[in-house]
mmCIF file of C-alpha atoms and ligand atoms in Angstrom:
data_model
loop_
_atom_site.group_PDB
_atom_site.id
_atom_site.type_symbol
_atom_site.label_atom_id
_atom_site.label_comp_id
_atom_site.label_asym_id
_atom_site.label_seq_id
_atom_site.Cartn_x
_atom_site.Cartn_y
_atom_site.Cartn_z
ATOM 1 C CA MET A 1170 26.181 16.936 6.779
ATOM 2 C CA MET A 1171 27.081 16.017 10.644
ATOM 3 C CA ALA A 1172 24.614 13.941 11.607
ATOM 4 C CA ASP A 1173 23.542 13.601 15.520
ATOM 5 C CA ALA A 1174 20.977 12.313 17.589
ATOM 6 C CA ARG A 1175 18.581 15.386 16.869
ATOM 7 C CA SER A 1176 18.614 15.589 13.284
ATOM 8 C CA TYR A 1177 18.366 11.890 13.236
ATOM 9 C CA ALA A 1178 15.094 11.738 15.520
ATOM 10 C CA ALA A 1179 13.888 14.614 13.116
ATOM 11 C CA SER A 1180 14.511 12.887 9.804
ATOM 12 C CA LEU A 1181 12.517 9.645 11.559
ATOM 13 C CA VAL A 1182 9.701 11.830 12.542
ATOM 14 C CA GLU A 1183 8.940 13.688 9.723
ATOM 15 C CA GLU A 1184 9.471 10.804 7.279
ATOM 16 C CA SER A 1185 6.914 8.974 9.944
ATOM 17 C CA LEU A 1186 4.529 11.465 10.125
ATOM 18 C CA GLY A 1187 4.659 11.954 6.313
ATOM 19 C CA LEU A 1188 5.285 15.762 6.871
ATOM 20 C CA VAL A 1189 6.311 18.673 4.430
ATOM 21 C CA ARG A 1190 9.917 19.089 4.679
ATOM 22 C CA GLY A 1191 11.492 20.970 7.263
ATOM 23 C CA GLN A 1192 8.167 22.106 8.667
ATOM 24 C CA LEU A 1193 8.703 20.012 12.259
ATOM 25 C CA ASP A 1194 11.020 22.850 13.571
ATOM 26 C CA ASP A 1195 10.886 23.522 17.211
ATOM 27 C CA ALA A 1196 7.823 21.073 17.385
ATOM 28 C CA LEU A 1197 10.353 18.515 17.892
ATOM 29 C CA ARG A 1198 11.024 18.961 21.648
ATOM 30 C CA GLN A 1199 14.843 17.825 23.432
ATOM 31 C CA ASP A 1200 12.839 14.989 25.604
ATOM 32 C CA LEU A 1201 11.656 13.342 22.629
ATOM 33 C CA VAL A 1202 15.174 13.311 20.854
ATOM 34 C CA ASP A 1203 16.677 11.936 24.155
ATOM 35 C CA GLU A 1204 13.907 9.361 24.513
ATOM 36 C CA LEU A 1205 14.004 7.939 21.118
ATOM 37 C CA SER A 1206 17.663 8.200 20.968
ATOM 38 C CA SER A 1207 17.768 6.103 24.163
ATOM 39 C CA VAL A 1208 15.334 3.323 23.098
ATOM 40 C CA MET A 1209 17.683 2.900 19.783
ATOM 41 C CA ARG A 1210 20.709 2.582 21.874
ATOM 42 C CA GLY A 1211 19.641 -0.393 23.491
ATOM 43 C CA ALA A 1212 17.555 1.056 26.935
ATOM 44 C CA HIS A 1213 14.714 -1.095 28.030
ATOM 45 C CA PRO A 1214 11.427 0.999 28.536
ATOM 46 C CA ASP A 1215 9.234 0.339 31.764
ATOM 47 C CA ASP A 1216 6.271 -0.701 29.828
ATOM 48 C CA VAL A 1217 6.313 -1.912 26.259
ATOM 49 C CA GLY A 1218 2.209 -2.381 26.343
ATOM 50 C CA ARG A 1219 2.224 1.107 24.750
ATOM 51 C CA PRO A 1220 3.634 2.774 21.649
ATOM 52 C CA PHE A 1221 5.124 5.274 23.791
ATOM 53 C CA ILE A 1222 7.011 6.897 21.079
ATOM 54 C CA GLU A 1223 4.211 6.997 18.578
ATOM 55 C CA GLU A 1224 1.892 8.672 21.252
ATOM 56 C CA ARG A 1225 4.448 11.170 21.458
ATOM 57 C CA MET A 1226 4.731 11.739 17.400
ATOM 58 C CA LEU A 1227 1.094 12.076 17.175
ATOM 59 C CA SER A 1228 1.255 14.994 19.927
ATOM 60 C CA VAL A 1229 4.055 16.529 17.712
ATOM 61 C CA LEU A 1230 1.666 16.315 14.783
ATOM 62 C CA SER A 1231 -1.266 18.080 16.176
ATOM 63 C CA GLU A 1232 1.132 20.728 17.007
ATOM 64 C CA VAL A 1233 2.573 20.881 13.907
ATOM 65 C CA ARG A 1234 -1.103 21.021 12.224
ATOM 66 C CA GLU A 1235 -2.348 23.469 14.283
ATOM 67 C CA ARG A 1236 0.501 25.701 13.848
ATOM 68 C CA ALA A 1237 0.365 25.214 10.053
ATOM 69 C CA LEU A 1238 -3.613 25.733 10.058
ATOM 70 C CA GLU A 1239 -3.230 28.929 11.863
ATOM 71 C CA ARG A 1240 -0.124 30.216 9.640
ATOM 72 C CA ASP A 1241 -0.716 28.931 6.198
ATOM 73 C CA GLY A 1242 -4.608 27.942 6.219
ATOM 74 C CA PHE A 1243 -3.933 24.407 5.443
ATOM 75 C CA PHE A 1244 -2.102 21.289 6.668
ATOM 76 C CA ALA A 1245 -0.824 18.825 4.360
ATOM 77 C CA ARG A 1246 0.603 15.192 4.993
ATOM 78 C CA LYS A 1247 1.341 11.974 3.530
ATOM 79 C CA ALA A 1248 -1.015 9.215 4.668
ATOM 80 C CA ARG A 1249 0.853 6.376 5.964
ATOM 81 C CA TRP A 1250 -0.617 3.767 4.225
ATOM 82 C CA PRO A 1251 -1.768 2.718 0.983
ATOM 83 C CA ASN A 1252 -5.335 4.252 0.014
ATOM 84 C CA ALA A 1253 -4.901 5.985 3.222
ATOM 85 C CA ALA A 1254 -5.924 3.157 5.452
ATOM 86 C CA ALA A 1255 -6.287 3.548 9.026
ATOM 87 C CA PHE A 1256 -3.549 1.100 10.126
ATOM 88 C CA ALA A 1257 -1.565 -1.694 8.798
ATOM 89 C CA VAL A 1258 -0.882 -5.400 9.538
ATOM 90 C CA CYS A 1259 2.791 -7.160 8.582
ATOM 91 C CA LEU A 1260 1.992 -10.709 8.461
ATOM 92 C CA THR A 1261 5.313 -13.217 9.306
ATOM 93 C CA HIS A 1262 5.955 -16.491 9.919
ATOM 94 C CA ASP A 1263 9.142 -18.351 11.222
ATOM 95 C CA VAL A 1264 9.973 -21.554 10.160
ATOM 96 C CA ASP A 1265 11.897 -23.320 12.644
ATOM 97 C CA ASN A 1266 10.833 -26.822 11.933
ATOM 98 C CA VAL A 1267 8.923 -28.679 9.267
ATOM 99 C CA SER A 1268 9.014 -31.928 10.796
ATOM 100 C CA HIS A 1269 9.184 -33.756 14.348
ATOM 101 C CA PRO A 1270 9.370 -37.717 14.778
ATOM 102 C CA ALA A 1271 5.981 -39.430 15.857
ATOM 103 C CA SER A 1272 7.570 -39.503 19.643
ATOM 104 C CA HIS A 1273 7.137 -35.998 19.389
ATOM 105 C CA ILE A 1274 3.515 -35.644 18.351
ATOM 106 C CA TRP A 1275 2.438 -38.437 20.670
ATOM 107 C CA LYS A 1276 4.227 -36.452 23.805
ATOM 108 C CA THR A 1277 2.402 -33.360 22.727
ATOM 109 C CA ARG A 1278 -0.798 -35.039 21.177
ATOM 110 C CA SER A 1279 -3.470 -33.119 23.511
ATOM 111 C CA ARG A 1280 -2.521 -30.440 21.011
ATOM 112 C CA PHE A 1281 -4.035 -31.568 17.992
ATOM 113 C CA GLY A 1282 -7.728 -32.973 16.807
ATOM 114 C CA ALA A 1283 -8.047 -36.383 16.610
ATOM 115 C CA ALA A 1284 -7.997 -36.664 12.592
ATOM 116 C CA ASP A 1285 -4.800 -34.493 11.934
ATOM 117 C CA LEU A 1286 -3.521 -36.684 15.305
ATOM 118 C CA ILE A 1287 -4.360 -40.042 13.441
ATOM 119 C CA GLY A 1288 -2.665 -38.547 9.957
ATOM 120 C CA GLY A 1289 0.312 -37.216 11.474
ATOM 121 C CA LEU A 1290 0.832 -40.367 13.446
ATOM 122 C CA LEU A 1291 0.352 -42.669 10.434
ATOM 123 C CA GLY A 1292 2.490 -40.058 8.264
ATOM 124 C CA VAL A 1293 0.191 -38.906 5.715
ATOM 125 C CA VAL A 1294 -0.380 -35.392 7.337
ATOM 126 C CA ARG A 1295 2.904 -33.179 7.912
ATOM 127 C CA LEU A 1296 1.548 -31.567 11.086
ATOM 128 C CA TYR A 1297 4.268 -28.964 11.087
ATOM 129 C CA ASP A 1298 4.815 -28.203 7.182
ATOM 130 C CA ASN A 1299 1.756 -25.593 7.093
ATOM 131 C CA VAL A 1300 3.612 -23.231 4.457
ATOM 132 C CA ARG A 1301 1.276 -24.129 1.761
ATOM 133 C CA MET A 1302 -2.019 -23.988 3.875
ATOM 134 C CA ILE A 1303 -1.093 -21.049 5.613
ATOM 135 C CA SER A 1304 -0.347 -19.213 2.099
ATOM 136 C CA LYS A 1305 -3.493 -20.469 0.415
ATOM 137 C CA LYS A 1306 -5.887 -19.396 2.827
ATOM 138 C CA GLU A 1307 -3.947 -16.034 3.295
ATOM 139 C CA GLY A 1308 -4.741 -15.901 -0.261
ATOM 140 C CA GLU A 1309 -8.073 -16.396 -0.127
ATOM 141 C CA HIS A 1310 -8.361 -13.247 1.827
ATOM 142 C CA GLY A 1311 -6.091 -11.578 -0.808
ATOM 143 C CA PHE A 1312 -3.228 -11.336 1.897
ATOM 144 C CA ARG A 1313 0.445 -11.906 1.243
ATOM 145 C CA SER A 1314 2.917 -12.724 4.174
ATOM 146 C CA SER A 1315 6.553 -13.454 5.044
ATOM 147 C CA PHE A 1316 8.050 -16.857 5.540
ATOM 148 C CA TYR A 1317 11.848 -16.939 7.284
ATOM 149 C CA PHE A 1318 13.210 -20.069 6.788
ATOM 150 C CA MET A 1319 16.120 -21.177 8.864
ATOM 151 C CA SER A 1320 19.071 -22.723 6.893
ATOM 152 C CA ALA A 1321 20.607 -24.872 9.589
ATOM 153 C CA ASN A 1322 18.033 -26.898 10.888
ATOM 154 C CA TYR A 1323 16.155 -28.704 8.347
ATOM 155 C CA PRO A 1324 17.465 -29.644 4.440
ATOM 156 C CA LEU A 1325 16.166 -26.648 2.544
ATOM 157 C CA SER A 1326 15.529 -29.098 -0.240
ATOM 158 C CA ARG A 1327 12.647 -30.078 1.765
ATOM 159 C CA VAL A 1328 11.150 -26.573 1.854
ATOM 160 C CA ARG A 1329 12.691 -25.434 -1.947
ATOM 161 C CA LYS A 1330 9.591 -26.287 -3.851
ATOM 162 C CA ALA A 1331 6.912 -24.668 -1.581
ATOM 163 C CA SER A 1332 9.294 -21.704 -1.594
ATOM 164 C CA ASP A 1333 9.339 -21.366 -5.237
ATOM 165 C CA ALA A 1334 5.397 -21.823 -5.552
ATOM 166 C CA ILE A 1335 4.795 -19.068 -2.811
ATOM 167 C CA ARG A 1336 7.350 -16.288 -4.193
ATOM 168 C CA ASP A 1337 5.611 -17.003 -7.774
ATOM 169 C CA GLY A 1338 2.361 -15.943 -5.672
ATOM 170 C CA GLY A 1339 3.778 -13.006 -4.154
ATOM 171 C CA TRP A 1340 4.685 -13.856 -1.133
ATOM 172 C CA ASP A 1341 8.023 -13.097 0.524
ATOM 173 C CA VAL A 1342 10.462 -15.739 1.649
ATOM 174 C CA GLY A 1343 13.540 -14.027 3.678
ATOM 175 C CA LEU A 1344 15.810 -15.615 6.294
ATOM 176 C CA HIS A 1345 15.469 -16.753 9.717
ATOM 177 C CA GLY A 1346 18.796 -16.350 11.358
ATOM 178 C CA ASP A 1347 20.645 -19.252 13.226
ATOM 179 C CA PHE A 1348 22.264 -19.198 16.246
ATOM 180 C CA GLY A 1349 25.040 -16.281 16.060
ATOM 181 C CA THR A 1350 23.983 -14.548 12.711
ATOM 182 C CA HIS A 1351 22.902 -11.482 15.083
ATOM 183 C CA ASP A 1352 26.395 -10.814 16.027
ATOM 184 C CA SER A 1353 28.404 -12.386 13.823
ATOM 185 C CA PRO A 1354 29.307 -11.660 10.558
ATOM 186 C CA GLU A 1355 30.961 -14.988 9.559
ATOM 187 C CA LYS A 1356 27.700 -16.694 10.897
ATOM 188 C CA MET A 1357 25.427 -14.501 8.888
ATOM 189 C CA ASN A 1358 27.530 -15.042 5.467
ATOM 190 C CA GLU A 1359 27.269 -18.808 6.399
ATOM 191 C CA ALA A 1360 23.890 -18.852 6.798
ATOM 192 C CA LEU A 1361 23.548 -16.789 3.727
ATOM 193 C CA SER A 1362 25.420 -19.011 1.795
ATOM 194 C CA ARG A 1363 23.340 -22.048 2.939
ATOM 195 C CA PHE A 1364 20.246 -20.329 2.247
ATOM 196 C CA SER A 1365 21.097 -19.025 -1.415
ATOM 197 C CA ALA A 1366 22.312 -22.595 -2.030
ATOM 198 C CA GLY A 1367 19.433 -24.316 -0.844
ATOM 199 C CA LEU A 1368 16.257 -22.068 -1.999
ATOM 200 C CA GLY A 1369 18.350 -20.315 -5.379
ATOM 201 C CA PHE A 1370 18.216 -16.524 -4.262
ATOM 202 C CA ARG A 1371 19.866 -14.262 -1.736
ATOM 203 C CA PRO A 1372 16.675 -12.967 0.804
ATOM 204 C CA ASN A 1373 16.113 -9.345 1.197
ATOM 205 C CA GLY A 1374 14.199 -9.949 4.428
ATOM 206 C CA LEU A 1375 15.552 -11.190 7.919
ATOM 207 C CA ARG A 1376 14.095 -12.459 11.440
ATOM 208 C CA GLU A 1377 16.641 -13.712 14.139
ATOM 209 C CA HIS A 1378 15.897 -16.716 16.070
ATOM 210 C CA TYR A 1379 14.654 -16.082 19.443
ATOM 211 C CA LEU A 1380 14.465 -12.871 18.134
ATOM 212 C CA LYS A 1381 18.331 -12.418 19.193
ATOM 213 C CA PHE A 1382 19.293 -8.871 18.881
ATOM 214 C CA ASP A 1383 22.377 -7.011 19.876
ATOM 215 C CA PHE A 1384 21.999 -2.940 19.661
ATOM 216 C CA GLY A 1385 25.703 -2.277 19.181
ATOM 217 C CA LYS A 1386 26.182 -4.568 16.248
ATOM 218 C CA SER A 1387 23.201 -6.224 14.847
ATOM 219 C CA TRP A 1388 21.697 -3.424 12.447
ATOM 220 C CA GLU A 1389 24.946 -2.777 11.040
ATOM 221 C CA LEU A 1390 25.591 -6.584 10.323
ATOM 222 C CA MET A 1391 22.342 -6.674 8.674
ATOM 223 C CA GLU A 1392 23.140 -3.427 6.518
ATOM 224 C CA ASP A 1393 26.450 -4.855 5.298
ATOM 225 C CA ALA A 1394 24.952 -8.173 4.237
ATOM 226 C CA GLY A 1395 22.897 -6.485 2.307
ATOM 227 C CA PHE A 1396 19.044 -7.015 3.664
ATOM 228 C CA ASP A 1397 16.360 -4.621 2.962
ATOM 229 C CA TYR A 1398 14.689 -4.617 5.930
ATOM 230 C CA ASP A 1399 14.482 -6.606 9.444
ATOM 231 C CA THR A 1400 11.761 -7.883 11.764
ATOM 232 C CA THR A 1401 13.724 -8.729 14.745
ATOM 233 C CA VAL A 1402 13.059 -6.327 17.454
ATOM 234 C CA GLY A 1403 10.585 -7.015 20.141
ATOM 235 C CA THR A 1404 9.995 -8.888 23.054
ATOM 236 C CA ASN A 1405 9.735 -12.428 23.839
ATOM 237 C CA ASP A 1406 8.429 -12.494 27.631
ATOM 238 C CA ARG A 1407 6.044 -9.441 26.893
ATOM 239 C CA LEU A 1408 3.786 -8.459 24.010
ATOM 240 C CA GLY A 1409 4.097 -4.698 22.705
ATOM 241 C CA TYR A 1410 6.525 -2.402 21.291
ATOM 242 C CA ARG A 1411 10.287 -2.791 22.573
ATOM 243 C CA LEU A 1412 11.046 0.750 20.915
ATOM 244 C CA GLY A 1413 7.863 2.301 21.610
ATOM 245 C CA LEU A 1414 7.313 2.231 17.872
ATOM 246 C CA ALA A 1415 4.620 0.941 15.493
ATOM 247 C CA SER A 1416 5.924 2.099 12.388
ATOM 248 C CA PRO A 1417 8.786 1.300 10.413
ATOM 249 C CA PHE A 1418 12.058 3.166 10.547
ATOM 250 C CA HIS A 1419 15.674 3.686 9.407
ATOM 251 C CA PRO A 1420 17.601 2.368 12.387
ATOM 252 C CA PRO A 1421 20.793 4.677 13.210
ATOM 253 C CA GLY A 1422 24.410 4.189 12.098
ATOM 254 C CA PRO A 1423 26.968 4.648 15.470
ATOM 255 C CA ASP A 1424 27.152 8.606 14.167
ATOM 256 C CA TRP A 1425 23.360 8.685 13.989
ATOM 257 C CA THR A 1426 23.382 8.632 10.120
ATOM 258 C CA PRO A 1427 20.125 6.393 9.260
ATOM 259 C CA LEU A 1428 21.237 3.076 7.567
ATOM 260 C CA ASN A 1429 19.552 2.032 4.459
ATOM 261 C CA LEU A 1430 18.403 -0.666 6.119
ATOM 262 C CA LEU A 1431 14.642 -0.668 7.490
ATOM 263 C CA GLU A 1432 13.348 -2.134 10.715
ATOM 264 C CA ILE A 1433 9.928 -3.218 11.097
ATOM 265 C CA PRO A 1434 9.215 -3.597 14.829
ATOM 266 C CA LEU A 1435 7.491 -6.911 15.908
ATOM 267 C CA THR A 1436 4.240 -6.579 18.169
ATOM 268 C CA LEU A 1437 3.160 -9.357 18.968
ATOM 269 C CA MET A 1438 4.329 -13.121 18.696
ATOM 270 C CA ASP A 1439 2.077 -16.490 19.103
ATOM 271 C CA THR A 1440 4.503 -17.952 21.760
ATOM 272 C CA THR A 1441 4.593 -15.255 23.976
ATOM 273 C CA LEU A 1442 0.656 -15.888 23.993
ATOM 274 C CA TRP A 1443 0.630 -19.257 24.907
ATOM 275 C CA GLY A 1444 4.229 -20.200 26.472
ATOM 276 C CA TYR A 1445 5.114 -17.069 28.381
ATOM 277 C CA LEU A 1446 1.687 -15.796 29.099
ATOM 278 C CA LYS A 1447 -0.155 -18.835 29.534
ATOM 279 C CA ARG A 1448 -3.313 -17.355 27.524
ATOM 280 C CA THR A 1449 -6.485 -19.516 26.822
ATOM 281 C CA GLU A 1450 -7.321 -19.083 22.933
ATOM 282 C CA GLU A 1451 -9.985 -16.580 24.038
ATOM 283 C CA GLU A 1452 -7.861 -14.173 26.254
ATOM 284 C CA GLY A 1453 -5.091 -14.846 23.445
ATOM 285 C CA PHE A 1454 -7.402 -13.858 20.736
ATOM 286 C CA SER A 1455 -8.566 -10.301 22.763
ATOM 287 C CA ASP A 1456 -4.863 -9.743 23.145
ATOM 288 C CA CYS A 1457 -4.361 -9.626 19.307
ATOM 289 C CA ILE A 1458 -7.444 -7.094 19.015
ATOM 290 C CA ARG A 1459 -6.149 -5.071 21.832
ATOM 291 C CA PHE A 1460 -3.275 -4.398 19.778
ATOM 292 C CA VAL A 1461 -5.305 -4.150 16.559
ATOM 293 C CA GLU A 1462 -6.948 -1.712 18.460
ATOM 294 C CA THR A 1463 -3.894 0.465 19.612
ATOM 295 C CA ALA A 1464 -2.676 0.000 15.647
ATOM 296 C CA GLU A 1465 -6.170 1.533 15.069
ATOM 297 C CA LYS A 1466 -5.794 4.507 17.336
ATOM 298 C CA THR A 1467 -2.458 5.354 16.371
ATOM 299 C CA GLU A 1468 -2.833 4.963 12.266
ATOM 300 C CA GLY A 1469 0.008 1.962 13.257
ATOM 301 C CA LEU A 1470 1.558 -1.304 12.225
ATOM 302 C CA LEU A 1471 0.719 -4.283 13.971
ATOM 303 C CA THR A 1472 3.944 -6.868 12.902
ATOM 304 C CA LEU A 1473 2.252 -10.051 13.632
ATOM 305 C CA LEU A 1474 4.896 -13.492 13.911
ATOM 306 C CA TRP A 1475 2.996 -16.705 13.988
ATOM 307 C CA HIS A 1476 5.038 -19.904 14.007
ATOM 308 C CA GLN A 1477 4.064 -21.759 10.786
ATOM 309 C CA GLU A 1478 4.069 -25.093 12.715
ATOM 310 C CA ALA A 1479 1.687 -24.035 15.144
ATOM 311 C CA VAL A 1480 -1.255 -23.519 13.146
ATOM 312 C CA ARG A 1481 -2.952 -26.812 13.515
ATOM 313 C CA MET A 1482 -2.556 -26.869 17.042
ATOM 314 C CA ARG A 1483 -4.573 -25.580 20.149
ATOM 315 C CA GLY A 1484 -3.562 -21.926 20.475
ATOM 316 C CA GLY A 1485 -1.867 -21.627 16.473
ATOM 317 C CA ARG A 1486 -5.424 -21.997 14.912
ATOM 318 C CA VAL A 1487 -6.683 -18.894 16.274
ATOM 319 C CA TYR A 1488 -4.662 -17.448 13.547
ATOM 320 C CA TRP A 1489 -7.469 -18.029 11.280
ATOM 321 C CA LYS A 1490 -9.799 -15.852 13.313
ATOM 322 C CA LEU A 1491 -7.201 -13.276 12.782
ATOM 323 C CA LEU A 1492 -7.231 -13.573 8.998
ATOM 324 C CA GLN A 1493 -10.944 -13.197 9.544
ATOM 325 C CA GLU A 1494 -10.652 -9.993 11.440
ATOM 326 C CA PHE A 1495 -8.105 -7.706 9.268
ATOM 327 C CA LYS A 1496 -10.259 -8.761 6.502
ATOM 328 C CA THR A 1497 -13.279 -6.914 8.177
ATOM 329 C CA ARG A 1498 -11.642 -4.094 9.767
ATOM 330 C CA GLY A 1499 -10.497 -3.327 6.055
ATOM 331 C CA CYS A 1500 -6.901 -2.465 7.051
ATOM 332 C CA TYR A 1501 -3.574 -2.717 4.694
ATOM 333 C CA VAL A 1502 -2.190 -6.375 5.123
ATOM 334 C CA ALA A 1503 1.103 -7.028 3.734
ATOM 335 C CA SER A 1504 4.294 -9.099 4.157
ATOM 336 C CA GLY A 1505 7.296 -7.671 5.190
ATOM 337 C CA SER A 1506 8.604 -7.130 1.914
ATOM 338 C CA GLN A 1507 5.525 -4.906 0.818
ATOM 339 C CA VAL A 1508 5.664 -2.989 4.143
ATOM 340 C CA ALA A 1509 9.580 -2.024 3.488
ATOM 341 C CA HIS A 1510 8.800 -1.424 -0.519
ATOM 342 C CA TRP A 1511 5.887 1.024 0.588
ATOM 343 C CA TRP A 1512 7.869 2.476 3.408
ATOM 344 C CA ARG A 1513 10.776 3.375 0.619
ATOM 345 C CA VAL A 1514 8.115 4.606 -2.376
ATOM 346 C CA ARG A 1515 5.907 6.580 0.608
ATOM 347 C CA SER A 1516 9.384 8.420 1.520
ATOM 348 C CA LEU A 1517 9.709 10.834 -1.216
ATOM 349 C CA PRO A 1518 10.177 13.878 -0.116
ATOM 350 C CA MET A 1519 7.170 16.710 -0.314
ATOM 351 C CA VAL A 1520 8.478 20.078 -0.135
ATOM 352 C CA ARG A 1521 7.173 23.755 -0.412
ATOM 353 C CA ASP A 1522 8.186 25.920 -2.796
ATOM 354 C CA GLY A 1523 6.647 29.627 -2.354
ATOM 355 C CA ARG A 1524 3.021 28.955 -2.228
ATOM 356 C CA LEU A 1525 3.388 25.533 -3.706
ATOM 357 C CA ILE A 1526 3.594 21.955 -2.455
ATOM 358 C CA ARG A 1527 5.394 19.686 -4.742
ATOM 359 C CA LEU A 1528 6.521 16.130 -4.501
ATOM 360 C CA GLU A 1529 10.080 15.339 -5.505
ATOM 361 C CA GLY A 1530 9.814 12.230 -7.477
ATOM 362 C CA ASP A 1531 7.106 10.453 -9.095
ATOM 363 C CA PRO A 1532 4.468 9.512 -6.293
ATOM 364 C CA PRO A 1533 3.703 5.988 -5.782
ATOM 365 C CA LYS A 1534 -0.027 4.490 -7.059
ATOM 366 C CA ASP A 1535 -1.819 4.351 -3.691
ATOM 367 C CA LEU A 1536 -0.236 7.510 -1.989
ATOM 368 C CA VAL A 1537 -2.884 9.845 -0.653
ATOM 369 C CA ILE A 1538 -2.048 13.334 0.785
ATOM 370 C CA ARG A 1539 -4.440 14.561 3.373
ATOM 371 C CA LEU A 1540 -5.290 18.130 3.194
ATOM 372 C CA GLU A 1541 -6.906 20.190 5.901
ATOM 373 C CA LEU A 1542 -8.288 23.786 5.625
ATOM 374 C CA ALA A 1543 -8.993 26.798 7.215
ATOM 375 C CA GLU A 1544 -12.421 28.583 7.132
ATOM 376 C CA GLY A 1545 -12.466 29.759 3.880
ATOM 377 C CA ARG A 1546 -9.603 27.831 2.164
ATOM 378 C CA GLU A 1547 -9.712 25.978 -0.987
ATOM 379 C CA PRO A 1548 -7.343 24.114 -2.942
ATOM 380 C CA THR A 1549 -6.019 23.989 -6.302
ATOM 381 C CA VAL A 1550 -4.486 20.784 -7.501
ATOM 382 C CA ARG A 1551 -2.333 20.501 -11.019
ATOM 383 C CA SER A 1552 -1.865 16.692 -11.501
ATOM 384 C CA GLY A 1553 -4.148 14.799 -9.463
ATOM 385 C CA THR A 1554 -7.406 14.477 -7.673
ATOM 386 C CA VAL A 1555 -9.277 16.044 -4.701
ATOM 387 C CA GLU A 1556 -12.063 13.637 -3.234
ATOM 388 C CA GLY A 1557 -14.026 15.168 -0.361
ATOM 389 C CA ARG A 1558 -15.707 18.561 0.599
ATOM 390 C CA GLY A 1559 -15.389 21.199 3.675
ATOM 391 C CA SER A 1560 -12.049 21.018 5.653
ATOM 392 C CA SER A 1561 -11.184 17.825 5.340
ATOM 393 C CA ARG A 1562 -9.807 16.579 1.680
ATOM 394 C CA SER A 1563 -7.932 13.532 0.416
ATOM 395 C CA VAL A 1564 -5.674 14.643 -2.622
ATOM 396 C CA ARG A 1565 -4.376 11.693 -5.007
ATOM 397 C CA PRO A 1566 -1.297 12.915 -6.149
ATOM 398 C CA LYS A 1567 -0.275 12.258 -9.778
ATOM 399 C CA ARG A 1568 3.028 12.898 -11.412
ATOM 400 C CA GLY A 1569 3.651 16.299 -11.825
ATOM 401 C CA PHE A 1570 1.678 17.367 -8.910
ATOM 402 C CA GLU A 1571 1.405 20.544 -7.364
ATOM 403 C CA LEU A 1572 -0.909 21.887 -4.730
ATOM 404 C CA GLU A 1573 -1.906 25.311 -4.215
ATOM 405 C CA VAL A 1574 -4.297 26.922 -1.462
ATOM 406 C CA SER A 1575 -6.156 30.316 -1.457
HETATM 407 ZN ZN1 ZN B 1395 13.074 -19.272 15.592
#
């Protein structure tokens, strides 16, 4: 099939909203296709503070929903997140450094608490190596996250033990690109060889250093290097949605064929708060909550980049409060590889076959189908369970699932 921007946009929107195949029809307006294709080719939006594409997709959703309720008497869509969680948070940490000399510690002494500072200067506390501490605290909340190790900045032998231990516990370890890996396949191959030699496996996930990204080259280079997902596309100097999206997607190739690679767009980076925007801890925390609330409103994903070397410092320690907040709000919290895995298994097609709705393949365990019914309609579900009553139901499909509404 010939790919073009329109069919690319249609497949992205259909997958993102979890629609029955083909249901989008002409609800996909050309101006949304144009907007989406221009950001995918690198156009810089005026306002990254709002997930503008996500918001437009939600209005497409309400149009498709209304039309289906009127025409078919029901509307079914796959919930975005496991167990129909209201929104999702992807926790990620770049590992630019794991140590600094005592002179650096002394120069930046005002950032640390007294005990850490003394311990750091005496060499008994490793102030900038917090991989185990972070994973331990995340684990206490039942969370997993991603750590991206750089292959040229420090000997990977120094982090091998921590990497092995956290991977055993279900954490995701990926590559933090070096300068040049975003646009040079040679540089990328060198970094991958160093990474594999040092840590003993090939990484599935990637984040480029300084969020270096070339819209004409990087995604294909990442695809060719065999990555499962990337989470680089974001902004350094502002918070928000470089692409207007708060959900994963398959980036387009040069001819608009979707790549196999998944992009998990970055929303918020700690160094933007303290470095570029000069926020106080209180202000930085409220900025984070503002993005949590945007995610809640759009069933969206908040991808958080929190540098591991910063969590003992003023500013960086806000991370512990954020973990508590995510726990309280009951969202889906996951590492990059977990988010990518979920997005892939959730993408199994939901199709209409005469009066029946079916899934092509075995549904993942935590998939929920949201079902809305017009007045007087009742669903019959074969192989699956239905929760709720009235016009709004949650269906948990099992192998061999079929839905019919009469
Ligand atoms: Zn970096």
